[in-house]
Amino acid sequence: MINESMFELGSKPSCIRELFMFGLERAKVVGKENVYDFSIGNPSVPAPLRVVEAFKEMTSRGDTLEIHSYTPAPGDPYARSAVAANLAMRTNTPISMEHIFFTCGAAPALVSVLRALSLPGSEVIGITPYFPEYRPFCEFTGHKYVVCPADYENFQINFAELEKCITPNTQAIIVNSPNNPSGAVYTKDTLETLAQLLNRKNEEYGHPIYVIADEPYRELTYDGAYVHYIPEIYPNTVICYSYSKVFSLPGERIGYFCVPPCCADGKKLFAAAAGAARIMGHVCAPSLQQMVVRACAEVKPDLTVYDQNRKLLYEALTSYGYQCVYPKGAFYLFVKAPYGTAKEFSDRAKLENLLIVPGDDFGCPEYFRASTCVSYEMIKRSLPVFKKLIDEKK
Ligand code: PLP
């Protein structure tokens, strides 16, 4: 007998991946240059030179024991210390290696922390637009996933809505800033208001509500937008981080969770998340990648290409009449469908080989996502199609 819900989850491809596969098939028919694929969030710039050099250096050593062997379950102590030292220096807080647990990217970090917090009847809140995997991550780690609509003016938090979502069963709120797909970066004001609300609720319910800060885009901001270190504003925060986007290495699977020392019951939560990682087989993240992270903990990405793409697509689309909040981070544009639902609009665009992701799975069926981690030339070629589509209904 097979578990039916796992079967269903494993048999249904994500809408993003379906569009991506459709694009590959269309390219065989109409030519690659005639497919405008804005579907997937695969970093389109090469990894930073220091990272490439570190990989070369590590693999050329030929030292199987040092580079390719099992590390301790949470990771190599030197690599954990390097990440902790970098975080401590940037945030001026006493983070050390025992607060860091390496994972295969942000996804298993999230799942481990969520599993550690699941209790009978527990609830986790996701704020729209949210990364589609949050729902299965929450539901299959034993939580009810509660959706809170954002403030659509600017994609900051709508606190009246959030307060309605919080109950005595709320265990955590997932905060994703810079946000995939809206590109919003939460302001200090937003985070302080969140902290006030949660402190009030913690008092009322007699237990902490955790913030799970999902931060794969932490270093990807533009125009000087600043990503605040949330534990400084709200101590009961766990950070889930990934090098997928910042080092352009999504397939290499490396990230971590960090339970900072200020977090309530932090030691117990860290151990519980480590236990969850253990039962899911997510221990000893790839050793080579840990070594690279150790050597490159302070490396920052060059955002010139993403910034140019963001400006080109935003300026063109808004000049045609599309509505979109100017993204301050990540590498996506989240655009209001000019007519019909975003699914209908995306289906229409597909007929022109323009692949954009309807926002249904992000909790926003009126919006579509266009990734800007694509080539500048492809964006330029796609613009007449975007214009044609909006002009059709004028
Ligand atoms: N969280 C968000 C908001 C993401 O956009 C992604 C990947 O696109 C992830 C988590 C998962 O990241 P990773 O590839 O490191 O597992």
mmCIF file with all atom_site columns, N, CA and C and ligand atoms in Angstrom, residues 16 40-43 103-110 129-134 137 174-181 214-217 240-245 249-251 253-256 330-332 362 369, ligand 1:
data_model
loop_
_atom_site.group_PDB
_atom_site.id
_atom_site.type_symbol
_atom_site.label_atom_id
_atom_site.label_alt_id
_atom_site.label_comp_id
_atom_site.label_asym_id
_atom_site.label_entity_id
_atom_site.label_seq_id
_atom_site.pdbx_PDB_ins_code
_atom_site.Cartn_x
_atom_site.Cartn_y
_atom_site.Cartn_z
_atom_site.occupancy
_atom_site.B_iso_or_equiv
_atom_site.pdbx_formal_charge
_atom_site.auth_seq_id
_atom_site.auth_comp_id
_atom_site.auth_asym_id
_atom_site.auth_atom_id
_atom_site.pdbx_PDB_model_num
ATOM   1   N N  . ILE A 1 16  ? 5.428  25.924 -12.268 1.00 0.00 ? 16  ILE A N  1
ATOM   2   C CA . ILE A 1 16  ? 6.648  26.567 -12.782 1.00 0.00 ? 16  ILE A CA 1
ATOM   3   C C  . ILE A 1 16  ? 7.436  25.568 -13.636 1.00 0.00 ? 16  ILE A C  1
ATOM   4   N N  . ILE A 1 40  ? 11.323 30.253 -14.531 1.00 0.00 ? 40  ILE A N  1
ATOM   5   C CA . ILE A 1 40  ? 12.024 29.642 -13.398 1.00 0.00 ? 40  ILE A CA 1
ATOM   6   C C  . ILE A 1 40  ? 13.035 30.613 -12.770 1.00 0.00 ? 40  ILE A C  1
ATOM   7   N N  . GLY A 1 41  ? 13.306 30.426 -11.485 1.00 0.00 ? 41  GLY A N  1
ATOM   8   C CA . GLY A 1 41  ? 14.235 31.325 -10.768 1.00 0.00 ? 41  GLY A CA 1
ATOM   9   C C  . GLY A 1 41  ? 15.639 30.760 -10.710 1.00 0.00 ? 41  GLY A C  1
ATOM   10  N N  . ASN A 1 42  ? 16.180 30.395 -11.857 1.00 0.00 ? 42  ASN A N  1
ATOM   11  C CA . ASN A 1 42  ? 17.545 29.852 -11.898 1.00 0.00 ? 42  ASN A CA 1
ATOM   12  C C  . ASN A 1 42  ? 18.519 31.010 -12.086 1.00 0.00 ? 42  ASN A C  1
ATOM   13  N N  . PRO A 1 43  ? 19.436 31.248 -11.169 1.00 0.00 ? 43  PRO A N  1
ATOM   14  C CA . PRO A 1 43  ? 20.359 32.372 -11.351 1.00 0.00 ? 43  PRO A CA 1
ATOM   15  C C  . PRO A 1 43  ? 21.019 32.326 -12.729 1.00 0.00 ? 43  PRO A C  1
ATOM   16  N N  . THR A 1 103 ? 22.540 22.695 5.780   1.00 0.00 ? 103 THR A N  1
ATOM   17  C CA . THR A 1 103 ? 21.484 21.907 5.128   1.00 0.00 ? 103 THR A CA 1
ATOM   18  C C  . THR A 1 103 ? 21.699 21.955 3.612   1.00 0.00 ? 103 THR A C  1
ATOM   19  N N  . CYS A 1 104 ? 20.954 21.144 2.897   1.00 0.00 ? 104 CYS A N  1
ATOM   20  C CA . CYS A 1 104 ? 21.047 21.155 1.428   1.00 0.00 ? 104 CYS A CA 1
ATOM   21  C C  . CYS A 1 104 ? 20.155 22.278 0.888   1.00 0.00 ? 104 CYS A C  1
ATOM   22  N N  . GLY A 1 105 ? 20.494 23.513 1.161   1.00 0.00 ? 105 GLY A N  1
ATOM   23  C CA . GLY A 1 105 ? 19.706 24.651 0.706   1.00 0.00 ? 105 GLY A CA 1
ATOM   24  C C  . GLY A 1 105 ? 18.698 25.090 1.755   1.00 0.00 ? 105 GLY A C  1
ATOM   25  N N  . ALA A 1 106 ? 17.878 26.085 1.369   1.00 0.00 ? 106 ALA A N  1
ATOM   26  C CA . ALA A 1 106 ? 16.898 26.628 2.318   1.00 0.00 ? 106 ALA A CA 1
ATOM   27  C C  . ALA A 1 106 ? 15.731 25.672 2.544   1.00 0.00 ? 106 ALA A C  1
ATOM   28  N N  . ALA A 1 107 ? 15.401 24.880 1.516   1.00 0.00 ? 107 ALA A N  1
ATOM   29  C CA . ALA A 1 107 ? 14.207 24.029 1.623   1.00 0.00 ? 107 ALA A CA 1
ATOM   30  C C  . ALA A 1 107 ? 14.304 23.066 2.812   1.00 0.00 ? 107 ALA A C  1
ATOM   31  N N  . PRO A 1 108 ? 15.363 22.266 2.929   1.00 0.00 ? 108 PRO A N  1
ATOM   32  C CA . PRO A 1 108 ? 15.431 21.372 4.097   1.00 0.00 ? 108 PRO A CA 1
ATOM   33  C C  . PRO A 1 108 ? 15.620 22.117 5.413   1.00 0.00 ? 108 PRO A C  1
ATOM   34  N N  . ALA A 1 109 ? 16.187 23.317 5.350   1.00 0.00 ? 109 ALA A N  1
ATOM   35  C CA . ALA A 1 109 ? 16.291 24.119 6.578   1.00 0.00 ? 109 ALA A CA 1
ATOM   36  C C  . ALA A 1 109 ? 14.875 24.454 7.070   1.00 0.00 ? 109 ALA A C  1
ATOM   37  N N  . LEU A 1 110 ? 14.030 24.883 6.131   1.00 0.00 ? 110 LEU A N  1
ATOM   38  C CA . LEU A 1 110 ? 12.644 25.232 6.486   1.00 0.00 ? 110 LEU A CA 1
ATOM   39  C C  . LEU A 1 110 ? 11.897 24.014 7.024   1.00 0.00 ? 110 LEU A C  1
ATOM   40  N N  . PRO A 1 129 ? 2.370  37.419 -1.244  1.00 0.00 ? 129 PRO A N  1
ATOM   41  C CA . PRO A 1 129 ? 2.565  36.217 -2.025  1.00 0.00 ? 129 PRO A CA 1
ATOM   42  C C  . PRO A 1 129 ? 3.667  35.379 -1.384  1.00 0.00 ? 129 PRO A C  1
ATOM   43  N N  . TYR A 1 130 ? 3.453  34.072 -1.334  1.00 0.00 ? 130 TYR A N  1
ATOM   44  C CA . TYR A 1 130 ? 4.409  33.210 -0.639  1.00 0.00 ? 130 TYR A CA 1
ATOM   45  C C  . TYR A 1 130 ? 4.992  32.172 -1.595  1.00 0.00 ? 130 TYR A C  1
ATOM   46  N N  . PHE A 1 131 ? 6.173  31.711 -1.248  1.00 0.00 ? 131 PHE A N  1
ATOM   47  C CA . PHE A 1 131 ? 6.844  30.652 -2.006  1.00 0.00 ? 131 PHE A CA 1
ATOM   48  C C  . PHE A 1 131 ? 5.928  29.416 -1.983  1.00 0.00 ? 131 PHE A C  1
ATOM   49  N N  . PRO A 1 132 ? 5.530  28.887 -3.168  1.00 0.00 ? 132 PRO A N  1
ATOM   50  C CA . PRO A 1 132 ? 4.507  27.834 -3.202  1.00 0.00 ? 132 PRO A CA 1
ATOM   51  C C  . PRO A 1 132 ? 4.814  26.621 -2.324  1.00 0.00 ? 132 PRO A C  1
ATOM   52  N N  . GLU A 1 133 ? 6.092  26.321 -2.116  1.00 0.00 ? 133 GLU A N  1
ATOM   53  C CA . GLU A 1 133 ? 6.420  25.117 -1.330  1.00 0.00 ? 133 GLU A CA 1
ATOM   54  C C  . GLU A 1 133 ? 6.085  25.273 0.160   1.00 0.00 ? 133 GLU A C  1
ATOM   55  N N  . TYR A 1 134 ? 5.820  26.490 0.610   1.00 0.00 ? 134 TYR A N  1
ATOM   56  C CA . TYR A 1 134 ? 5.496  26.646 2.044   1.00 0.00 ? 134 TYR A CA 1
ATOM   57  C C  . TYR A 1 134 ? 4.291  25.792 2.433   1.00 0.00 ? 134 TYR A C  1
ATOM   58  N N  . PHE A 1 137 ? 5.283  22.173 2.684   1.00 0.00 ? 137 PHE A N  1
ATOM   59  C CA . PHE A 1 137 ? 6.253  22.060 3.793   1.00 0.00 ? 137 PHE A CA 1
ATOM   60  C C  . PHE A 1 137 ? 5.512  22.094 5.134   1.00 0.00 ? 137 PHE A C  1
ATOM   61  N N  . ILE A 1 174 ? 6.038  32.596 8.706   1.00 0.00 ? 174 ILE A N  1
ATOM   62  C CA . ILE A 1 174 ? 7.180  32.583 7.778   1.00 0.00 ? 174 ILE A CA 1
ATOM   63  C C  . ILE A 1 174 ? 7.283  33.964 7.137   1.00 0.00 ? 174 ILE A C  1
ATOM   64  N N  . VAL A 1 175 ? 8.455  34.545 7.259   1.00 0.00 ? 175 VAL A N  1
ATOM   65  C CA . VAL A 1 175 ? 8.709  35.878 6.705   1.00 0.00 ? 175 VAL A CA 1
ATOM   66  C C  . VAL A 1 175 ? 9.776  35.721 5.620   1.00 0.00 ? 175 VAL A C  1
ATOM   67  N N  . ASN A 1 176 ? 9.447  36.175 4.424   1.00 0.00 ? 176 ASN A N  1
ATOM   68  C CA . ASN A 1 176 ? 10.387 36.022 3.302   1.00 0.00 ? 176 ASN A CA 1
ATOM   69  C C  . ASN A 1 176 ? 10.685 37.402 2.712   1.00 0.00 ? 176 ASN A C  1
ATOM   70  N N  . SER A 1 177 ? 11.801 37.954 3.139   1.00 0.00 ? 177 SER A N  1
ATOM   71  C CA . SER A 1 177 ? 12.217 39.286 2.688   1.00 0.00 ? 177 SER A CA 1
ATOM   72  C C  . SER A 1 177 ? 13.717 39.255 2.453   1.00 0.00 ? 177 SER A C  1
ATOM   73  N N  . PRO A 1 178 ? 14.155 39.649 1.247   1.00 0.00 ? 178 PRO A N  1
ATOM   74  C CA . PRO A 1 178 ? 13.438 40.036 0.042   1.00 0.00 ? 178 PRO A CA 1
ATOM   75  C C  . PRO A 1 178 ? 12.549 38.888 -0.443  1.00 0.00 ? 178 PRO A C  1
ATOM   76  N N  . ASN A 1 179 ? 11.408 39.312 -0.982  1.00 0.00 ? 179 ASN A N  1
ATOM   77  C CA . ASN A 1 179 ? 10.344 38.350 -1.232  1.00 0.00 ? 179 ASN A CA 1
ATOM   78  C C  . ASN A 1 179 ? 10.364 37.791 -2.661  1.00 0.00 ? 179 ASN A C  1
ATOM   79  N N  . ASN A 1 180 ? 10.220 36.498 -2.725  1.00 0.00 ? 180 ASN A N  1
ATOM   80  C CA . ASN A 1 180 ? 9.890  35.823 -3.979  1.00 0.00 ? 180 ASN A CA 1
ATOM   81  C C  . ASN A 1 180 ? 8.400  35.557 -3.920  1.00 0.00 ? 180 ASN A C  1
ATOM   82  N N  . PRO A 1 181 ? 7.581  36.179 -4.736  1.00 0.00 ? 181 PRO A N  1
ATOM   83  C CA . PRO A 1 181 ? 7.867  36.805 -6.028  1.00 0.00 ? 181 PRO A CA 1
ATOM   84  C C  . PRO A 1 181 ? 7.787  38.325 -6.067  1.00 0.00 ? 181 PRO A C  1
ATOM   85  N N  . ASP A 1 214 ? 12.935 33.256 6.075   1.00 0.00 ? 214 ASP A N  1
ATOM   86  C CA . ASP A 1 214 ? 13.431 32.513 4.914   1.00 0.00 ? 214 ASP A CA 1
ATOM   87  C C  . ASP A 1 214 ? 14.178 33.517 4.028   1.00 0.00 ? 214 ASP A C  1
ATOM   88  N N  . GLU A 1 215 ? 15.508 33.415 3.986   1.00 0.00 ? 215 GLU A N  1
ATOM   89  C CA . GLU A 1 215 ? 16.292 34.513 3.412   1.00 0.00 ? 215 GLU A CA 1
ATOM   90  C C  . GLU A 1 215 ? 17.238 34.124 2.275   1.00 0.00 ? 215 GLU A C  1
ATOM   91  N N  . PRO A 1 216 ? 16.767 33.344 1.290   1.00 0.00 ? 216 PRO A N  1
ATOM   92  C CA . PRO A 1 216 ? 17.704 33.014 0.207   1.00 0.00 ? 216 PRO A CA 1
ATOM   93  C C  . PRO A 1 216 ? 18.118 34.224 -0.632  1.00 0.00 ? 216 PRO A C  1
ATOM   94  N N  . TYR A 1 217 ? 17.350 35.327 -0.527  1.00 0.00 ? 217 TYR A N  1
ATOM   95  C CA . TYR A 1 217 ? 17.657 36.507 -1.359  1.00 0.00 ? 217 TYR A CA 1
ATOM   96  C C  . TYR A 1 217 ? 18.282 37.635 -0.526  1.00 0.00 ? 217 TYR A C  1
ATOM   97  N N  . CYS A 1 240 ? 16.566 30.814 7.993   1.00 0.00 ? 240 CYS A N  1
ATOM   98  C CA . CYS A 1 240 ? 16.836 29.748 7.034   1.00 0.00 ? 240 CYS A CA 1
ATOM   99  C C  . CYS A 1 240 ? 17.499 30.411 5.831   1.00 0.00 ? 240 CYS A C  1
ATOM   100 N N  . TYR A 1 241 ? 18.697 29.975 5.527   1.00 0.00 ? 241 TYR A N  1
ATOM   101 C CA . TYR A 1 241 ? 19.480 30.663 4.498   1.00 0.00 ? 241 TYR A CA 1
ATOM   102 C C  . TYR A 1 241 ? 19.908 29.660 3.431   1.00 0.00 ? 241 TYR A C  1
ATOM   103 N N  . SER A 1 242 ? 20.233 30.220 2.261   1.00 0.00 ? 242 SER A N  1
ATOM   104 C CA . SER A 1 242 ? 20.676 29.368 1.158   1.00 0.00 ? 242 SER A CA 1
ATOM   105 C C  . SER A 1 242 ? 21.721 30.116 0.345   1.00 0.00 ? 242 SER A C  1
ATOM   106 N N  . TYR A 1 243 ? 22.669 29.378 -0.197  1.00 0.00 ? 243 TYR A N  1
ATOM   107 C CA . TYR A 1 243 ? 23.657 29.961 -1.108  1.00 0.00 ? 243 TYR A CA 1
ATOM   108 C C  . TYR A 1 243 ? 23.221 29.793 -2.564  1.00 0.00 ? 243 TYR A C  1
ATOM   109 N N  . SER A 1 244 ? 22.022 29.231 -2.784  1.00 0.00 ? 244 SER A N  1
ATOM   110 C CA . SER A 1 244 ? 21.564 28.948 -4.146  1.00 0.00 ? 244 SER A CA 1
ATOM   111 C C  . SER A 1 244 ? 21.600 30.186 -5.032  1.00 0.00 ? 244 SER A C  1
ATOM   112 N N  . LYS A 1 245 ? 21.070 31.287 -4.517  1.00 0.00 ? 245 LYS A N  1
ATOM   113 C CA . LYS A 1 245 ? 20.916 32.480 -5.359  1.00 0.00 ? 245 LYS A CA 1
ATOM   114 C C  . LYS A 1 245 ? 22.149 33.373 -5.259  1.00 0.00 ? 245 LYS A C  1
ATOM   115 N N  . LEU A 1 249 ? 24.378 28.888 -7.289  1.00 0.00 ? 249 LEU A N  1
ATOM   116 C CA . LEU A 1 249 ? 24.670 27.457 -7.182  1.00 0.00 ? 249 LEU A CA 1
ATOM   117 C C  . LEU A 1 249 ? 23.443 26.643 -6.740  1.00 0.00 ? 249 LEU A C  1
ATOM   118 N N  . PRO A 1 250 ? 22.260 26.890 -7.343  1.00 0.00 ? 250 PRO A N  1
ATOM   119 C CA . PRO A 1 250 ? 21.075 26.226 -6.781  1.00 0.00 ? 250 PRO A CA 1
ATOM   120 C C  . PRO A 1 250 ? 21.156 24.711 -6.817  1.00 0.00 ? 250 PRO A C  1
ATOM   121 N N  . GLY A 1 251 ? 21.862 24.184 -7.839  1.00 0.00 ? 251 GLY A N  1
ATOM   122 C CA . GLY A 1 251 ? 21.940 22.723 -7.946  1.00 0.00 ? 251 GLY A CA 1
ATOM   123 C C  . GLY A 1 251 ? 22.942 22.109 -6.982  1.00 0.00 ? 251 GLY A C  1
ATOM   124 N N  . ARG A 1 253 ? 23.131 22.710 -3.749  1.00 0.00 ? 253 ARG A N  1
ATOM   125 C CA . ARG A 1 253 ? 22.401 22.428 -2.514  1.00 0.00 ? 253 ARG A CA 1
ATOM   126 C C  . ARG A 1 253 ? 23.213 22.697 -1.249  1.00 0.00 ? 253 ARG A C  1
ATOM   127 N N  . ILE A 1 254 ? 23.324 23.980 -0.912  1.00 0.00 ? 254 ILE A N  1
ATOM   128 C CA . ILE A 1 254 ? 23.952 24.271 0.373   1.00 0.00 ? 254 ILE A CA 1
ATOM   129 C C  . ILE A 1 254 ? 23.291 25.510 1.005   1.00 0.00 ? 254 ILE A C  1
ATOM   130 N N  . GLY A 1 255 ? 23.035 25.415 2.289   1.00 0.00 ? 255 GLY A N  1
ATOM   131 C CA . GLY A 1 255 ? 22.406 26.490 3.056   1.00 0.00 ? 255 GLY A CA 1
ATOM   132 C C  . GLY A 1 255 ? 22.521 26.136 4.528   1.00 0.00 ? 255 GLY A C  1
ATOM   133 N N  . TYR A 1 256 ? 21.761 26.800 5.364   1.00 0.00 ? 256 TYR A N  1
ATOM   134 C CA . TYR A 1 256 ? 21.806 26.451 6.794   1.00 0.00 ? 256 TYR A CA 1
ATOM   135 C C  . TYR A 1 256 ? 20.576 26.986 7.510   1.00 0.00 ? 256 TYR A C  1
ATOM   136 N N  . ALA A 1 330 ? 15.514 40.467 -4.689  1.00 0.00 ? 330 ALA A N  1
ATOM   137 C CA . ALA A 1 330 ? 15.308 39.208 -5.419  1.00 0.00 ? 330 ALA A CA 1
ATOM   138 C C  . ALA A 1 330 ? 15.437 39.442 -6.932  1.00 0.00 ? 330 ALA A C  1
ATOM   139 N N  . PHE A 1 331 ? 14.909 38.516 -7.739  1.00 0.00 ? 331 PHE A N  1
ATOM   140 C CA . PHE A 1 331 ? 15.009 38.736 -9.193  1.00 0.00 ? 331 PHE A CA 1
ATOM   141 C C  . PHE A 1 331 ? 13.732 38.333 -9.919  1.00 0.00 ? 331 PHE A C  1
ATOM   142 N N  . TYR A 1 332 ? 12.651 38.983 -9.498  1.00 0.00 ? 332 TYR A N  1
ATOM   143 C CA . TYR A 1 332 ? 11.343 38.729 -10.105 1.00 0.00 ? 332 TYR A CA 1
ATOM   144 C C  . TYR A 1 332 ? 10.571 40.039 -10.204 1.00 0.00 ? 332 TYR A C  1
ATOM   145 N N  . PHE A 1 362 ? 1.151  31.170 -5.500  1.00 0.00 ? 362 PHE A N  1
ATOM   146 C CA . PHE A 1 362 ? 1.735  32.136 -4.557  1.00 0.00 ? 362 PHE A CA 1
ATOM   147 C C  . PHE A 1 362 ? 0.641  32.763 -3.673  1.00 0.00 ? 362 PHE A C  1
ATOM   148 N N  . ARG A 1 369 ? 4.100  36.132 -12.202 1.00 0.00 ? 369 ARG A N  1
ATOM   149 C CA . ARG A 1 369 ? 5.511  36.361 -11.892 1.00 0.00 ? 369 ARG A CA 1
ATOM   150 C C  . ARG A 1 369 ? 6.344  36.221 -13.156 1.00 0.00 ? 369 ARG A C  1
HETATM 151 N N1 . PLP B 2 .   ? 12.507 30.041 -0.230  1.00 0.00 ? 1   PLP B N1 1
HETATM 152 C C1 . PLP B 2 .   ? 12.299 30.830 -1.283  1.00 0.00 ? 1   PLP B C1 1
HETATM 153 C C2 . PLP B 2 .   ? 11.549 32.094 -1.083  1.00 0.00 ? 1   PLP B C2 1
HETATM 154 C C3 . PLP B 2 .   ? 12.785 30.485 -2.555  1.00 0.00 ? 1   PLP B C3 1
HETATM 155 O O1 . PLP B 2 .   ? 12.558 31.298 -3.591  1.00 0.00 ? 1   PLP B O1 1
HETATM 156 C C4 . PLP B 2 .   ? 13.485 29.266 -2.709  1.00 0.00 ? 1   PLP B C4 1
HETATM 157 C C5 . PLP B 2 .   ? 13.977 28.831 -4.015  1.00 0.00 ? 1   PLP B C5 1
HETATM 158 O O2 . PLP B 2 .   ? 13.682 29.381 -5.042  1.00 0.00 ? 1   PLP B O2 1
HETATM 159 C C6 . PLP B 2 .   ? 13.668 28.473 -1.565  1.00 0.00 ? 1   PLP B C6 1
HETATM 160 C C7 . PLP B 2 .   ? 13.183 28.871 -0.353  1.00 0.00 ? 1   PLP B C7 1
HETATM 161 C C8 . PLP B 2 .   ? 14.402 27.162 -1.653  1.00 0.00 ? 1   PLP B C8 1
HETATM 162 O O3 . PLP B 2 .   ? 15.761 27.432 -1.779  1.00 0.00 ? 1   PLP B O3 1
HETATM 163 P P1 . PLP B 2 .   ? 16.836 26.279 -1.988  1.00 0.00 ? 1   PLP B P1 1
HETATM 164 O O4 . PLP B 2 .   ? 17.036 26.116 -3.438  1.00 0.00 ? 1   PLP B O4 1
HETATM 165 O O5 . PLP B 2 .   ? 18.051 26.812 -1.342  1.00 0.00 ? 1   PLP B O5 1
HETATM 166 O O6 . PLP B 2 .   ? 16.348 25.079 -1.289  1.00 0.00 ? 1   PLP B O6 1
#
